[in-house]
Coordinates of C-alpha atoms and ligand atoms in Angstrom, one line a residue:
X1 CA -0.2 -0.4 0.0
X2 CA 1.5 3.4 -0.8
X3 CA 0.9 6.2 1.7
X4 CA 1.3 9.8 0.9
X5 CA 3.0 11.7 4.8
X6 CA 4.8 7.6 6.2
X7 CA 7.4 5.6 4.2
X8 CA 6.4 2.2 5.7
X9 CA 8.7 -1.1 4.6
X10 CA 8.5 -4.8 6.2
X11 CA 11.8 -6.8 7.3
X12 CA 12.0 -10.4 8.8
X13 CA 9.1 -9.5 11.1
X14 CA 9.8 -6.1 11.9
X15 CA 7.8 -3.2 10.3
X16 CA 9.3 0.4 9.7
X17 CA 7.9 3.6 10.0
X18 CA 9.4 7.0 8.9
X19 CA 7.1 9.5 9.3
X20 CA 7.7 11.9 5.6
X21 CA 6.9 14.8 5.6
X22 CA 10.6 16.7 6.0
X23 CA 9.8 20.0 4.6
X24 CA 7.0 20.8 7.2
X25 CA 9.2 19.0 10.7
X26 CA 7.0 15.3 10.2
X27 CA 4.4 18.5 12.0
X28 CA 1.4 15.9 12.4
X29 CA -1.2 17.0 9.6
X30 CA -4.9 14.7 9.4
X31 CA -2.7 13.1 6.7
X32 CA -0.4 11.7 8.3
X33 CA -2.6 11.0 11.6
X34 CA -4.6 8.6 9.5
X35 CA -1.5 6.8 7.2
X36 CA -0.3 6.4 11.1
X37 CA -3.7 4.7 11.7
X38 CA -3.9 2.2 8.3
X39 CA -0.5 1.6 9.2
X40 CA -0.8 0.0 12.1
X41 CA -4.0 -1.3 10.8
X42 CA -3.0 -3.2 8.8
X43 CA 0.0 -4.4 9.8
X44 CA -0.2 -8.4 9.9
X45 CA 0.0 -11.1 11.9
X46 CA 3.9 -12.4 11.1
X47 CA 4.6 -8.5 12.1
X48 CA 6.3 -8.8 15.7
X49 CA 7.9 -5.5 16.3
X50 CA 7.9 -2.0 15.0
X51 CA 10.2 0.5 14.2
X52 CA 8.8 4.5 14.5
X53 CA 11.2 7.1 13.4
X54 CA 10.2 10.6 11.0
X55 CA 12.4 11.8 8.1
X56 CA 14.5 14.6 7.3
X57 CA 16.2 17.1 11.1
X58 CA 13.3 16.0 13.4
X59 CA 11.2 13.5 15.1
X60 CA 7.6 15.2 14.4
X61 CA 6.7 19.1 15.0
X62 CA 3.8 18.5 16.0
X63 CA 0.2 19.3 15.1
X64 CA -0.4 20.9 12.1
X65 CA -1.1 24.5 13.5
X66 CA -1.9 24.9 9.2
X67 CA -4.4 22.7 9.4
X68 CA -5.6 24.9 12.5
X69 CA -9.3 26.2 11.8
X70 CA -11.7 27.3 14.7
X71 CA -14.3 23.9 15.5
X72 CA -17.1 24.1 17.8
X73 CA -16.1 22.6 21.0
X74 CA -17.9 18.6 20.6
X75 CA -15.3 18.7 17.0
X76 CA -12.6 20.2 18.7
X77 CA -13.0 17.1 21.6
X78 CA -14.0 14.4 18.0
X79 CA -10.4 15.4 16.9
X80 CA -9.0 15.2 20.5
X81 CA -10.2 11.3 20.7
X82 CA -9.3 10.3 17.2
X83 CA -5.2 10.9 18.1
X84 CA -6.2 8.9 21.4
X85 CA -8.0 5.6 19.0
X86 CA -4.8 6.0 17.3
X87 CA -1.7 6.0 19.5
X88 CA -4.0 3.8 21.5
X89 CA -3.6 2.2 18.6
X90 CA -0.4 2.3 19.0
X91 CA 1.1 1.5 22.1
X92 CA -2.1 -0.7 22.9
X93 CA -1.8 -2.8 19.0
X94 CA -0.2 -5.9 20.6
X95 CA 3.2 -5.4 19.1
X96 CA 6.1 -4.0 20.5
X97 CA 7.1 -0.5 19.7
X98 CA 10.5 1.2 19.2
X99 CA 10.5 4.7 18.6
X100 CA 13.6 6.1 16.9
X101 CA 14.3 9.9 17.6
X102 CA 16.5 13.3 16.4
X103 CA 15.5 17.1 16.3
X104 CA 12.5 18.3 17.4
X105 CA 10.1 15.9 19.7
X106 CA 7.3 18.3 20.3
X107 CA 4.0 18.9 21.3
X108 CA 1.4 16.0 19.3
X109 CA 5.3 14.4 18.8
X110 CA 6.2 14.0 22.5
X111 CA 2.4 12.1 22.7
X112 CA 3.2 10.4 19.7
X113 CA 6.5 9.2 20.6
X114 CA 5.1 8.4 24.7
X115 CA 3.3 5.6 23.0
X116 CA 6.3 3.5 22.4
X117 CA 7.4 1.4 24.4
X118 CA 10.7 2.0 23.4
X119 CA 12.6 4.6 22.8
X120 CA 16.4 5.7 21.9
X121 CA 16.9 8.8 21.6
X122 CA 19.5 10.8 19.8
X123 CA 22.2 13.5 20.8
X124 CA 20.2 16.6 18.9
X125 CA 16.8 15.3 20.2
X126 CA 15.3 17.7 22.5
X127 CA 11.8 17.7 23.9
X128 CA 9.1 20.7 23.9
X129 CA 5.2 21.1 25.5
X130 CA 4.4 24.5 24.0
X131 CA 0.8 24.1 23.4
X132 CA 0.2 26.6 26.4
X133 CA 2.8 29.1 23.7
X134 CA 0.6 28.6 21.5
X135 CA -2.6 29.1 22.8
X136 CA -4.1 25.8 23.4
X137 CA -4.1 22.8 24.9
X138 CA -2.4 18.9 24.8
X139 CA -5.2 16.5 22.8
X140 CA -3.1 13.6 21.6
X141 CA -2.1 11.6 25.3
X142 CA 0.3 13.7 27.2
X143 CA -1.7 14.6 30.1
X144 CA -1.9 10.6 30.7
X145 CA 1.4 9.5 29.0
X146 CA 4.0 12.0 29.7
X147 CA 2.8 12.7 32.9
X148 CA 3.1 9.1 33.9
X149 CA 6.7 9.6 32.6
X150 CA 7.8 12.8 33.8
X151 CA 5.5 13.9 36.3
X152 CA 2.1 16.0 36.5
X153 CA 4.8 18.5 38.9
X154 CA 7.0 18.3 35.9
X155 CA 4.5 18.1 32.8
X156 CA 3.2 21.3 34.5
X157 CA 5.5 22.7 34.1
X158 CA 6.9 21.8 30.6
X159 CA 3.3 23.7 29.8
X160 CA 3.6 26.9 32.0
X161 CA 7.6 27.1 30.5
X162 CA 7.8 26.1 27.5
X163 CA 10.9 24.8 27.7
X164 CA 13.0 23.0 26.0
X165 CA 14.7 20.2 27.9
X166 CA 17.3 18.5 25.8
X167 CA 18.6 15.1 24.8
X168 CA 20.6 14.9 28.6
X169 CA 17.4 15.8 30.4
X170 CA 15.4 13.6 28.5
X171 CA 17.5 10.8 29.2
X172 CA 17.7 11.7 32.6
X173 CA 13.8 12.6 33.1
X174 CA 12.9 9.0 30.9
X175 CA 11.6 10.7 28.4
X176 CA 13.9 8.4 26.1
X177 CA 15.8 5.2 27.3
X178 CA 18.7 5.3 25.4
X179 CA 21.3 8.1 24.6
X180 CA 22.7 7.7 21.5
X181 CA 24.9 9.7 18.4
X182 CA 22.4 10.8 16.3
X183 CA 24.1 8.4 13.3
X184 CA 23.7 5.7 15.9
X185 CA 20.2 5.9 16.5
X186 CA 18.4 3.2 13.9
X187 CA 21.0 1.2 14.2
X188 CA 20.6 1.1 18.4
X189 CA 16.6 0.6 17.1
X190 CA 16.8 -1.9 14.7
X191 CA 19.1 -3.8 17.4
X192 CA 16.7 -3.6 20.3
X193 CA 13.9 -4.7 17.4
X194 CA 15.3 -7.7 16.3
X195 CA 16.2 -7.9 20.4
X196 CA 12.8 -8.0 21.2
X197 CA 11.5 -9.7 18.3
X198 CA 13.4 -13.1 19.9
X199 CA 11.1 -12.5 23.0
X200 CA 8.3 -15.0 23.9
X201 CA 5.6 -13.3 22.1
X202 CA 2.5 -13.8 24.7
X203 CA 5.6 -12.4 27.4
X204 CA 6.1 -9.3 25.0
X205 CA 2.0 -9.2 25.0
X206 CA 1.6 -9.0 28.8
X207 CA 5.2 -6.5 28.8
X208 CA 2.8 -4.1 26.8
X209 CA -0.7 -4.5 28.0
X210 CA -1.0 -6.0 31.8
X211 CA 2.1 -4.0 33.0
X212 CA -0.3 -0.7 31.3
X213 CA -3.0 -1.7 32.7
X214 CA -2.4 -3.0 36.2
X215 CA -0.7 0.9 36.9
X216 CA -4.5 1.8 36.5
X217 CA -5.5 -0.1 39.2
X218 CA -6.2 -0.4 42.6
X219 CA -3.5 -2.4 44.8
X220 CA -6.0 -5.1 45.3
X221 CA -6.5 -5.2 41.6
X222 CA -3.3 -4.3 40.7
X223 CA -1.8 -8.5 41.9
X224 CA -4.8 -10.3 41.0
X225 CA -4.2 -9.5 37.2
X226 CA -0.3 -9.8 37.5
X227 CA -1.1 -13.2 38.6
X228 CA -3.3 -13.6 36.2
X229 CA -1.2 -12.7 33.0
X230 CA 1.2 -14.6 34.4
X231 CA -0.5 -17.9 35.2
X232 CA -1.2 -16.8 31.2
X233 CA 2.8 -16.9 30.7
X234 CA 4.1 -19.6 33.4
X235 CA 2.3 -22.2 31.6
X236 CA 2.7 -22.3 27.8
X237 CA 4.2 -24.8 26.2
X238 CA 6.4 -22.0 25.1
X239 CA 7.5 -20.7 28.4
X240 CA 8.5 -25.0 29.3
X241 CA 10.2 -24.7 26.3
X242 CA 12.1 -22.1 26.8
X243 CA 13.6 -22.6 30.7
X244 CA 14.1 -26.3 29.9
X245 CA 16.6 -24.9 26.9
X246 CA 18.4 -22.2 29.8
X247 CA 18.9 -25.3 32.4
X248 CA 20.0 -27.2 30.0
X249 CA 22.4 -25.1 28.1
X250 CA 25.2 -26.8 29.0
X251 CA 24.8 -30.1 28.8
X252 CA 25.7 -31.9 26.0
Ligands
1HE1 C1 5.0 23.0 10.4 C2 5.1 22.6 11.9 C3 4.1 23.1 12.5 C4 7.6 23.7 11.2 N1 2.6 22.3 11.9 N2 4.0 23.8 10.0 N3 4.3 22.8 17.2 C5 5.4 22.9 17.0 O1 3.5 24.1 18.1 C6 6.3 23.0 16.8 C7 6.4 24.6 15.9 N4 7.6 24.1 14.8 C8 9.3 24.9 15.5 O2 8.9 25.1 16.6 C9 9.9 24.4 15.0 O3 10.0 24.5 13.1 C10 10.6 23.1 14.5 C11 11.7 24.5 15.9 C12 10.0 21.5 15.3 C13 12.0 23.2 13.5 O4 13.1 24.8 13.5 P1 13.0 24.3 11.9 O5 13.7 26.0 12.5 O6 14.2 23.8 11.8 O7 12.4 24.5 11.2 P2 11.0 25.5 10.4 O8 11.5 26.2 9.3 O9 10.7 26.4 11.6 O10 9.9 25.2 9.3 C14 10.4 24.5 9.1 C15 8.5 24.7 8.3 O11 8.0 23.5 8.6 C16 8.1 25.8 8.3 O12 6.8 25.4 6.9 P3 7.4 26.7 5.5 O13 6.5 26.6 4.2 O14 7.4 27.9 5.9 O15 9.2 26.8 5.1 C17 7.1 25.8 8.6 O16 5.7 26.7 8.7 C18 6.9 24.5 8.9 N5 6.5 23.0 10.3 N6 6.4 23.1 12.2 C19 2.7 22.7 10.5 N7 4.0 22.3 14.1 C20 -3.1 16.3 19.6 S1 -2.7 17.9 20.0 C21 -1.0 18.2 20.2 C22 -1.1 19.9 19.9 C23 0.6 20.3 19.1 O17 1.5 19.6 18.8 S2 1.3 21.8 19.7 C24 2.5 21.8 19.1 C25 2.7 22.1 17.8

């Protein structure tokens, strides 16, 4: 399938989705959001991991401000919920997603990045929530996802001051899990993707789904759900085989 705003390739079960509006700093237009949604919807069972990166000098400059139009409150609500639906597919689509970040990871770009599970950032990366300066509010999930990572207190500060956090700051705060030279971002993201693809699919599924859901539960419900996920994973043939393989690794 051909997309106007992304490039999508799949090799050895790993999909590479490249945001492809470099002249507009990969600003998230309706067309780009539509393409991301269609790409995730169209992935087959043989695609186990996704890597997302941005073409050009930046990952993404966030909401495409040139598409700003005066909308009714209900229209804005529906537009925001569309972003939520798409980023929900990124986070809970059943496949681990690795973000390869560089340059601007700003506004809606940060909302996309924080929907992924593993984030590798180059030294040129910077993070910002400039919504306050633009007279709007976040609408693509930042109040939930960014604030879970950096804390509500720091997200409030980011929004009020609009300040840029650099790559080191972002690494320290958990906005990225890896910090490497820009040239190493994609190789490192693919190395991690290939490694993640060797895990048991059920373990990957639980890491993505169970952990995030348990985070929203009471302690009692969380512990109960953890036991249920453990019961599913540990009683699988795959788990038996992998544990036996480990125990027998020095024999024979
Ligand atoms: C854009 C956008 C955009 C660039 N929408 N067109 N996001 C922002 O407030 C960030 C706005 N952008 C920037 O701060 C800068 O562009 C960058 C720091 C990301 C990059 O700077 P630079 O010097 O490399 O590029 P530039 O010269 O500023 O922009 C190049 C072109 O991209 C230019 O268009 P041109 O036709 O004049 O060449 C820019 O207009 C265009 N461009 N960013 C539209 N964002 C669900 S709610 C989410 C809410 C938000 O995301 S708010 C944050 C919006």
